[in-house]
mmCIF file of C-alpha atoms in Angstrom:
data_model
loop_
_atom_site.group_PDB
_atom_site.id
_atom_site.type_symbol
_atom_site.label_atom_id
_atom_site.label_comp_id
_atom_site.label_asym_id
_atom_site.label_seq_id
_atom_site.Cartn_x
_atom_site.Cartn_y
_atom_site.Cartn_z
ATOM 1 C CA ASP A 18 -75.776 32.348 29.323
ATOM 2 C CA GLY A 19 -72.685 30.575 30.654
ATOM 3 C CA ALA A 20 -72.623 28.250 27.668
ATOM 4 C CA ALA A 21 -73.015 31.136 25.259
ATOM 5 C CA ALA A 22 -70.189 33.057 26.928
ATOM 6 C CA LEU A 23 -67.935 29.991 26.671
ATOM 7 C CA ASP A 24 -68.709 29.666 22.966
ATOM 8 C CA ARG A 25 -67.851 33.315 22.442
ATOM 9 C CA GLN A 26 -64.519 32.858 24.200
ATOM 10 C CA ARG A 27 -63.740 29.811 22.084
ATOM 11 C CA ALA A 28 -64.570 31.701 18.919
ATOM 12 C CA ALA A 29 -62.388 34.613 19.996
ATOM 13 C CA LEU A 30 -59.533 32.232 20.785
ATOM 14 C CA ARG A 31 -59.848 30.517 17.413
ATOM 15 C CA GLY A 32 -59.787 33.892 15.726
ATOM 16 C CA ALA A 33 -56.655 34.900 17.631
ATOM 17 C CA ILE A 34 -54.964 31.636 16.655
ATOM 18 C CA ALA A 35 -55.917 32.158 13.011
ATOM 19 C CA ARG A 36 -54.528 35.723 13.047
ATOM 20 C CA ALA A 37 -51.291 34.473 14.668
ATOM 21 C CA GLU A 38 -50.904 31.754 12.034
ATOM 22 C CA ASP A 39 -51.492 34.312 9.280
ATOM 23 C CA ALA A 40 -48.821 36.539 10.806
ATOM 24 C CA ALA A 41 -46.436 33.603 11.116
ATOM 25 C CA ARG A 42 -46.903 32.690 7.469
ATOM 26 C CA GLY A 43 -45.912 36.218 6.572
ATOM 27 C CA ASN A 44 -42.691 36.046 8.637
ATOM 28 C CA TRP A 45 -40.004 34.026 6.812
ATOM 29 C CA LEU A 46 -37.950 33.480 9.958
ATOM 30 C CA LEU A 47 -40.818 31.786 11.689
ATOM 31 C CA TRP A 48 -41.674 29.927 8.477
ATOM 32 C CA ILE A 49 -38.218 28.194 8.314
ATOM 33 C CA ARG A 50 -37.859 27.781 12.070
ATOM 34 C CA ARG A 51 -40.297 24.884 12.378
ATOM 35 C CA PRO A 52 -38.759 22.557 9.737
ATOM 36 C CA LEU A 53 -35.319 23.393 11.083
ATOM 37 C CA LEU A 54 -36.321 22.339 14.558
ATOM 38 C CA ASP A 55 -37.777 19.141 13.117
ATOM 39 C CA VAL A 56 -34.612 18.045 11.223
ATOM 40 C CA LEU A 57 -31.815 19.743 13.193
ATOM 41 C CA PRO A 58 -31.355 17.036 15.870
ATOM 42 C CA THR A 59 -31.124 14.287 13.239
ATOM 43 C CA ALA A 60 -28.728 16.333 11.096
ATOM 44 C CA LEU A 61 -26.479 17.057 14.075
ATOM 45 C CA ALA A 62 -26.425 13.370 14.998
ATOM 46 C CA ILE A 63 -25.420 12.399 11.440
ATOM 47 C CA LEU A 64 -22.708 15.082 11.374
ATOM 48 C CA ALA A 65 -21.307 13.946 14.726
ATOM 49 C CA ALA A 66 -21.231 10.331 13.535
ATOM 50 C CA ALA A 67 -19.451 11.359 10.310
ATOM 51 C CA ILE A 68 -16.811 13.338 12.224
ATOM 52 C CA LEU A 69 -16.300 11.161 15.276
ATOM 53 C CA GLY A 70 -16.990 7.741 13.733
ATOM 54 C CA PRO A 71 -13.644 7.377 11.881
ATOM 55 C CA ALA A 72 -11.767 8.662 14.917
ATOM 56 C CA LEU A 73 -13.467 6.138 17.195
ATOM 57 C CA LEU A 74 -12.771 3.310 14.736
ATOM 58 C CA LYS A 75 -9.115 4.325 14.533
ATOM 59 C CA ALA A 76 -8.876 4.462 18.308
ATOM 60 C CA ALA A 77 -10.328 0.952 18.585
ATOM 61 C CA ALA A 78 -7.887 -0.343 15.968
ATOM 62 C CA TYR A 79 -4.920 1.311 17.697
ATOM 63 C CA PHE A 80 -5.648 0.354 21.303
ATOM 64 C CA LEU A 81 -7.386 -3.001 20.817
ATOM 65 C CA LEU A 82 -6.571 -4.715 17.502
ATOM 66 C CA ALA A 83 -2.958 -3.625 16.980
ATOM 67 C CA PRO A 84 -1.622 -4.945 20.326
ATOM 68 C CA LEU A 85 -3.464 -8.211 19.725
ATOM 69 C CA ALA A 86 -1.872 -8.623 16.282
ATOM 70 C CA ALA A 87 1.612 -7.849 17.639
ATOM 71 C CA ARG A 88 1.341 -10.735 20.112
ATOM 72 C CA ARG A 89 0.521 -13.328 17.444
ATOM 73 C CA PRO A 90 3.216 -15.661 16.023
ATOM 74 C CA PRO A 91 5.161 -14.180 13.072
ATOM 75 C CA ILE A 92 4.816 -15.218 9.438
ATOM 76 C CA ARG A 93 7.798 -17.146 8.052
ATOM 77 C CA LEU A 94 7.471 -18.050 4.393
ATOM 78 C CA LEU A 95 10.599 -20.165 3.686
ATOM 79 C CA ALA A 96 12.431 -21.518 6.693
ATOM 80 C CA ALA A 97 15.241 -22.929 4.489
ATOM 81 C CA ASP A 98 16.083 -19.545 2.946
ATOM 82 C CA GLU A 99 19.792 -18.729 3.284
ATOM 83 C CA GLY A 100 19.253 -14.966 3.378
ATOM 84 C CA ARG A 101 22.060 -14.092 0.940
ATOM 85 C CA VAL A 102 20.921 -10.735 -0.414
ATOM 86 C CA GLU A 103 23.476 -8.053 -1.266
ATOM 87 C CA LYS A 104 23.468 -4.627 -2.865
ATOM 88 C CA VAL A 105 25.625 -4.627 -6.010
ATOM 89 C CA ALA A 106 25.971 -0.837 -6.157
ATOM 90 C CA PRO A 107 24.662 2.184 -4.236
ATOM 91 C CA ALA A 108 21.333 3.546 -5.427
ATOM 92 C CA GLY A 109 21.433 6.272 -8.032
ATOM 93 C CA VAL A 110 19.430 7.906 -10.784
ATOM 94 C CA SER A 111 21.029 5.446 -13.215
ATOM 95 C CA GLN A 112 22.919 2.164 -12.948
ATOM 96 C CA ARG A 113 25.269 0.277 -15.240
ATOM 97 C CA VAL A 114 24.069 -3.334 -15.402
ATOM 98 C CA GLU A 115 26.837 -5.762 -16.327
ATOM 99 C CA LEU A 116 25.853 -8.604 -18.661
ATOM 100 C CA GLY A 117 27.823 -11.586 -19.907
ATOM 101 C CA PRO A 118 27.179 -14.438 -22.338
ATOM 102 C CA GLY A 119 24.564 -16.756 -20.913
ATOM 103 C CA GLN A 120 22.754 -13.922 -19.146
ATOM 104 C CA GLU A 121 19.775 -11.811 -20.117
ATOM 105 C CA LEU A 122 18.194 -8.618 -18.833
ATOM 106 C CA LEU A 123 14.424 -8.126 -18.667
ATOM 107 C CA ILE A 124 13.811 -4.417 -18.284
ATOM 108 C CA LEU A 125 11.048 -1.853 -18.686
ATOM 109 C CA PRO A 126 11.549 -0.042 -22.023
ATOM 110 C CA GLU A 127 11.400 3.414 -20.439
ATOM 111 C CA ALA A 128 14.190 2.461 -18.032
ATOM 112 C CA VAL A 129 16.730 1.763 -20.807
ATOM 113 C CA GLN A 130 19.206 4.581 -21.453
ATOM 114 C CA SER A 131 21.818 2.911 -23.630
ATOM 115 C CA THR A 132 22.648 -0.559 -24.954
ATOM 116 C CA PRO A 133 25.558 -2.022 -26.958
ATOM 117 C CA HIS A 134 25.083 -2.368 -30.711
ATOM 118 C CA HIS A 135 25.814 -6.092 -30.694
ATOM 119 C CA ALA A 136 23.118 -6.846 -28.105
ATOM 120 C CA ALA A 137 20.093 -8.858 -29.225
ATOM 121 C CA LYS A 138 16.826 -7.227 -28.187
ATOM 122 C CA ARG A 139 13.345 -8.715 -28.252
ATOM 123 C CA THR A 140 10.010 -8.052 -26.606
ATOM 124 C CA GLN A 141 8.763 -10.180 -23.737
ATOM 125 C CA TRP A 142 5.142 -9.279 -23.123
ATOM 126 C CA LEU A 143 4.813 -10.458 -19.510
ATOM 127 C CA LEU A 144 7.293 -10.934 -16.698
ATOM 128 C CA ASP A 145 5.749 -14.307 -15.846
ATOM 129 C CA TRP A 146 3.143 -15.980 -18.055
ATOM 130 C CA THR A 147 1.823 -17.916 -15.067
ATOM 131 C CA MET A 148 0.960 -14.588 -13.406
ATOM 132 C CA PRO A 149 -0.663 -12.434 -16.081
ATOM 133 C CA LEU A 150 -2.695 -10.291 -13.686
ATOM 134 C CA GLY A 151 0.280 -9.812 -11.406
ATOM 135 C CA SER A 152 2.456 -8.723 -14.324
ATOM 136 C CA LEU A 153 -0.194 -6.275 -15.513
ATOM 137 C CA ALA A 154 -0.903 -4.809 -12.076
ATOM 138 C CA SER A 155 2.798 -4.272 -11.359
ATOM 139 C CA GLY A 156 3.456 -2.718 -14.776
ATOM 140 C CA MET A 157 5.903 -5.470 -15.813
ATOM 141 C CA VAL A 158 4.536 -5.801 -19.354
ATOM 142 C CA ALA A 159 6.032 -5.270 -22.832
ATOM 143 C CA LEU A 160 9.530 -5.749 -21.410
ATOM 144 C CA ILE A 161 12.735 -5.608 -23.426
ATOM 145 C CA ARG A 162 14.828 -8.790 -23.279
ATOM 146 C CA ILE A 163 18.503 -8.014 -23.864
ATOM 147 C CA ARG A 164 21.243 -10.588 -24.494
ATOM 148 C CA VAL A 165 24.894 -9.995 -25.378
ATOM 149 C CA GLU A 166 27.473 -12.011 -27.308
ATOM 150 C CA ARG A 167 30.363 -10.801 -25.130
ATOM 151 C CA ALA A 168 30.611 -9.091 -21.761
ATOM 152 C CA ASP A 169 29.150 -5.610 -21.869
ATOM 153 C CA SER A 170 26.758 -3.371 -19.946
ATOM 154 C CA VAL A 171 23.358 -1.725 -20.232
ATOM 155 C CA LEU A 172 22.681 1.646 -18.657
ATOM 156 C CA VAL A 173 19.312 1.750 -16.916
ATOM 157 C CA SER A 174 17.623 4.641 -15.114
ATOM 158 C CA ALA A 175 14.835 5.253 -12.626
ATOM 159 C CA THR A 176 11.384 5.891 -14.050
ATOM 160 C CA GLY A 177 9.271 6.903 -11.044
ATOM 161 C CA GLY A 178 9.791 10.670 -11.090
ATOM 162 C CA PRO A 179 12.425 13.205 -10.026
ATOM 163 C CA LEU A 180 12.943 11.599 -6.590
ATOM 164 C CA ALA A 181 13.272 8.027 -7.846
ATOM 165 C CA GLU A 182 16.557 6.124 -7.716
ATOM 166 C CA VAL A 183 17.376 2.591 -8.714
ATOM 167 C CA ALA A 184 19.576 0.048 -6.923
ATOM 168 C CA LEU A 185 20.887 -3.360 -8.001
ATOM 169 C CA ILE A 186 20.088 -6.119 -5.501
ATOM 170 C CA GLU A 187 21.692 -9.554 -5.893
ATOM 171 C CA VAL A 188 19.780 -12.563 -4.603
ATOM 172 C CA GLY A 189 22.104 -15.530 -4.206
ATOM 173 C CA ARG A 190 21.435 -19.152 -5.055
ATOM 174 C CA GLY A 191 19.412 -20.803 -2.312
ATOM 175 C CA SER A 192 17.991 -17.459 -1.251
ATOM 176 C CA ALA A 193 14.692 -15.748 -1.984
ATOM 177 C CA LEU A 194 13.291 -12.249 -1.612
ATOM 178 C CA VAL A 195 9.744 -11.095 -0.947
ATOM 179 C CA LEU A 196 9.339 -7.992 -3.100
ATOM 180 C CA ARG A 197 6.618 -5.504 -3.845
ATOM 181 C CA PRO A 198 6.065 -5.715 -7.612
ATOM 182 C CA ARG A 199 5.741 -1.935 -7.928
ATOM 183 C CA ALA A 200 9.430 -1.581 -6.981
ATOM 184 C CA LEU A 201 10.759 -3.993 -9.622
ATOM 185 C CA ARG A 202 12.194 -2.437 -12.791
ATOM 186 C CA GLY A 203 14.308 -5.220 -14.247
ATOM 187 C CA ILE A 204 15.860 -8.661 -13.701
ATOM 188 C CA VAL A 205 19.214 -10.143 -14.711
ATOM 189 C CA GLN A 206 18.853 -13.926 -14.960
ATOM 190 C CA PRO A 207 20.507 -16.910 -16.673
ATOM 191 C CA VAL A 208 19.341 -17.572 -20.234
ATOM 192 C CA GLY A 209 16.822 -20.409 -20.279
ATOM 193 C CA ARG A 210 16.409 -20.344 -16.492
ATOM 194 C CA PRO A 211 14.015 -17.528 -15.677
ATOM 195 C CA VAL A 212 13.681 -16.366 -12.118
ATOM 196 C CA ARG A 213 11.246 -18.571 -10.254
ATOM 197 C CA ILE A 214 8.384 -16.604 -8.689
ATOM 198 C CA THR A 215 6.236 -18.335 -6.095
ATOM 199 C CA ARG A 216 3.045 -17.206 -4.393
ATOM 200 C CA HIS A 217 2.435 -17.818 -0.710
ATOM 201 C CA TRP A 218 -0.986 -17.345 0.868
ATOM 202 C CA ARG A 219 -1.342 -16.701 4.598
ATOM 203 C CA LEU A 220 -5.060 -16.662 5.372
ATOM 204 C CA GLY A 221 -4.737 -17.940 8.926
ATOM 205 C CA HIS A 222 -2.752 -15.023 10.376
ATOM 206 C CA LEU A 223 -4.435 -12.108 12.125
ATOM 207 C CA SER A 224 -1.839 -9.670 10.806
ATOM 208 C CA ALA A 225 -2.751 -10.674 7.241
ATOM 209 C CA TRP A 226 -6.396 -9.834 7.890
ATOM 210 C CA LEU A 227 -5.608 -6.523 9.560
ATOM 211 C CA THR A 228 -3.233 -5.387 6.822
ATOM 212 C CA LEU A 229 -5.174 -7.058 3.969
ATOM 213 C CA ARG A 230 -2.014 -8.799 2.747
ATOM 214 C CA PHE A 231 -2.925 -12.418 2.245
ATOM 215 C CA ARG A 232 -0.462 -13.260 -0.534
ATOM 216 C CA PHE A 233 3.291 -12.740 -0.798
ATOM 217 C CA LEU A 234 5.262 -12.885 -4.046
ATOM 218 C CA VAL A 235 8.727 -14.423 -3.644
ATOM 219 C CA LEU A 236 11.570 -14.194 -6.205
ATOM 220 C CA HIS A 237 14.127 -16.996 -5.965
ATOM 221 C CA GLY A 238 17.808 -16.550 -6.779
ATOM 222 C CA PRO A 239 20.183 -16.504 -8.452
ATOM 223 C CA ALA A 240 19.260 -13.136 -9.931
ATOM 224 C CA VAL A 241 20.108 -9.454 -9.883
ATOM 225 C CA LEU A 242 17.093 -7.187 -9.428
ATOM 226 C CA ALA A 243 16.833 -3.551 -10.455
ATOM 227 C CA VAL A 244 14.749 -2.105 -7.607
ATOM 228 C CA GLU A 245 13.442 1.450 -7.531
ATOM 229 C CA GLY A 246 12.644 3.602 -4.514
ATOM 230 C CA ALA A 247 12.131 7.258 -3.690
ATOM 231 C CA ARG A 248 15.453 8.923 -2.768
ATOM 232 C CA GLY A 249 17.146 5.545 -2.972
ATOM 233 C CA VAL A 250 16.928 2.007 -1.638
ATOM 234 C CA ARG A 251 18.475 0.934 1.661
ATOM 235 C CA LEU A 252 19.361 -2.697 2.432
ATOM 236 C CA GLU A 253 19.873 -3.650 6.085
ATOM 237 C CA ALA A 254 20.434 -6.797 8.107
ATOM 238 C CA ALA A 255 17.605 -7.793 10.406
ATOM 239 C CA GLY A 256 19.988 -9.121 13.077
ATOM 240 C CA PRO A 257 18.259 -9.429 16.469
ATOM 241 C CA GLY A 258 15.156 -7.764 15.002
ATOM 242 C CA ARG A 259 14.287 -4.454 13.376
ATOM 243 C CA GLY A 260 11.188 -2.439 12.634
ATOM 244 C CA VAL A 261 10.559 -0.152 9.668
ATOM 245 C CA ASN A 262 7.826 2.159 8.441
ATOM 246 C CA ARG A 263 5.437 -0.128 6.558
ATOM 247 C CA ALA A 264 4.848 2.482 3.865
ATOM 248 C CA ALA A 265 8.555 2.384 3.002
ATOM 249 C CA THR A 266 9.077 -1.400 2.964
ATOM 250 C CA LEU A 267 9.993 -2.811 -0.446
ATOM 251 C CA GLY A 268 10.991 -6.370 0.416
ATOM 252 C CA PHE A 269 12.640 -8.794 2.811
ATOM 253 C CA SER A 270 14.324 -12.198 2.871
ATOM 254 C CA ALA A 271 11.728 -14.954 2.654
ATOM 255 C CA GLY A 272 13.244 -16.754 5.631
ATOM 256 C CA LEU A 273 12.867 -13.845 8.055
ATOM 257 C CA PRO A 274 10.100 -13.926 10.651
ATOM 258 C CA TYR A 275 7.691 -11.147 9.703
ATOM 259 C CA ARG A 276 5.024 -9.538 11.840
ATOM 260 C CA VAL A 277 3.336 -6.180 12.296
ATOM 261 C CA SER A 278 3.819 -3.921 15.294
ATOM 262 C CA ARG A 279 1.818 -0.890 16.366
ATOM 263 C CA SER A 280 3.129 2.509 15.285
ATOM 264 C CA GLU A 281 4.611 4.653 18.020
ATOM 265 C CA ALA A 282 2.341 7.723 18.038
ATOM 266 C CA PHE A 283 -1.459 7.582 18.111
ATOM 267 C CA GLY A 284 -1.824 11.234 17.078
ATOM 268 C CA ALA A 285 0.221 10.739 13.913
ATOM 269 C CA TYR A 286 -1.877 7.702 12.996
ATOM 270 C CA LEU A 287 -5.142 9.507 13.759
ATOM 271 C CA LEU A 288 -4.236 12.372 11.423
ATOM 272 C CA GLY A 289 -3.090 10.015 8.652
ATOM 273 C CA ARG A 290 0.583 10.933 8.920
ATOM 274 C CA GLN A 291 1.644 7.401 9.797
ATOM 275 C CA GLU A 292 0.403 3.882 9.144
ATOM 276 C CA LEU A 293 -1.275 1.996 11.976
ATOM 277 C CA TYR A 294 1.328 -0.779 11.740
ATOM 278 C CA ASN A 295 5.073 -0.919 11.241
ATOM 279 C CA ASP A 296 6.750 -3.911 9.642
ATOM 280 C CA SER A 297 8.886 -5.934 12.050
ATOM 281 C CA PHE A 298 11.579 -8.368 10.850
ATOM 282 C CA GLY A 299 13.729 -10.938 12.603
ATOM 283 C CA PRO A 300 15.549 -12.100 14.495
ATOM 284 C CA GLY A 301 17.390 -13.850 11.681
ATOM 285 C CA SER A 302 20.256 -13.732 9.187
ATOM 286 C CA GLY A 303 18.224 -12.236 6.337
ATOM 287 C CA ARG A 304 17.951 -8.712 5.010
ATOM 288 C CA TYR A 305 15.152 -6.261 4.394
ATOM 289 C CA LEU A 306 15.040 -3.290 2.032
ATOM 290 C CA TYR A 307 13.075 -0.077 2.002
ATOM 291 C CA GLU A 308 12.950 3.197 0.135
ATOM 292 C CA GLU A 309 14.507 6.234 1.770
ATOM 293 C CA MET A 310 11.396 8.379 1.356
ATOM 294 C CA PRO A 311 8.102 6.438 1.658
ATOM 295 C CA LEU A 312 5.932 7.645 -1.222
ATOM 296 C CA GLY A 313 4.356 4.295 -2.105
ATOM 297 C CA GLU A 314 1.454 4.493 0.381
ATOM 298 C CA ARG A 315 -0.185 7.450 1.975
ATOM 299 C CA GLY A 316 -2.296 7.491 5.087
ATOM 300 C CA GLY A 317 -5.900 8.495 4.692
ATOM 301 C CA GLY A 318 -6.044 11.285 7.255
ATOM 302 C CA LEU A 319 -8.908 11.284 9.698
ATOM 303 C CA TRP A 320 -11.514 10.454 7.035
ATOM 304 C CA GLY A 321 -9.770 7.831 4.851
ATOM 305 C CA ARG A 322 -8.915 7.792 1.134
ATOM 306 C CA GLY A 323 -12.215 6.930 -0.476
ATOM 307 C CA LEU A 324 -12.323 4.860 -3.653
ATOM 308 C CA ARG A 325 -8.556 4.962 -4.152
ATOM 309 C CA GLY A 326 -8.121 3.306 -0.776
ATOM 310 C CA VAL A 327 -10.581 0.595 -1.812
ATOM 311 C CA GLY A 328 -8.586 -0.068 -4.979
ATOM 312 C CA ASP A 329 -5.291 -0.228 -3.107
ATOM 313 C CA ALA A 330 -6.774 -2.638 -0.592
ATOM 314 C CA ALA A 331 -7.984 -4.892 -3.411
ATOM 315 C CA LEU A 332 -4.459 -5.053 -4.887
ATOM 316 C CA LYS A 333 -2.980 -5.789 -1.451
ATOM 317 C CA LEU A 334 -5.144 -8.888 -1.195
ATOM 318 C CA PHE A 335 -3.110 -10.434 -4.019
ATOM 319 C CA GLY A 336 0.294 -9.110 -2.947
ATOM 320 C CA LEU A 337 0.370 -6.463 -5.697
#
C-alpha cells in the first residue's frame, strides 16, 4: 500500500509539472525569460569589455607608456644642420612667389592663380622620382613646373578649404627641414638642382614605436617652400626647448632634438580631444613650424577611429 501511494504521488507530481510547463509555454514572458537568463551574463560581460576596454588601454598608455617614452633619449636626425629656416612672408590665403632666371617653381596646379605670359610651363608628374609612393600619398603629382626668362612672380593660393592659408618658408644652404608631405604645396629651387629629399628611419626609438612614426622625410636647402596650414603657419625658435600640440606640427629643423612628451590632461586625451603625446623640440638653434588650427589629425574619442585610423597609422609608418 505504501509503494502504491508513493507511485500515486509521483504521478500526481508529474502531472502538476506537465501542467505548469504547458502554462509556461503559453506565457510569452516566461518563454523569453529562460534564454535571456542564459545569455545575459555573457552579453553584459562583452558590453562592459567594449565600453571599459578602450578606457583601460588609454589609461595604461597615459600613466605607464607615455612617461617611459618621455625619459628616453631624443631623436636627432642631422647633427650638422645649421637651422637656418626663415619665413619669407606672413601666411595668407594667397602669396606672391618671386622667381628669377635660374629658378623654377614646382607647384600644384590648383594652387596657381596667375602666371606671367613669358613663363615656360611644363608638367612634372612626380615631386621626386625616387619616391613615387611618397609623392602619390602626399598629393604631389602632376605638378606644374614654371620658369621665367626675367624676374617676375607667380601668385599661388591655399587649396585646403576656407580655413587654409599658405606661407613661404626659406630653408638656407646647409640647413634641412623635416616636413609633413601633406603640408607642402610648392617648391622654389635652382634649375637643374632639385631639392634633395632624404629618408631617415628610426626603428630603435621607443617614441617611434608609440607614435608609429618610423621614417622622417627631410628637405635640404637651399629652397623656398610653400607650406599650407589651417588658419596660417607659425614658425618659432626652439631655444631652450618648446612643446607643441602634435596634431598641429608641420615640420622642424632636422638638427633639433625631437622627442614626445605626455599631454597635460588625461580627461581630454580619454575623450579624444587631445593627442596622447605632444611634440617636444630642443634645446637648439633650429626652428619648428605648426598650423594655427590643428585640423590634420583628429583624436579618436573613447572608442577610436576605426578603419580610417588604421589607414592613417599605415601612412605614418612611412612618414607620409
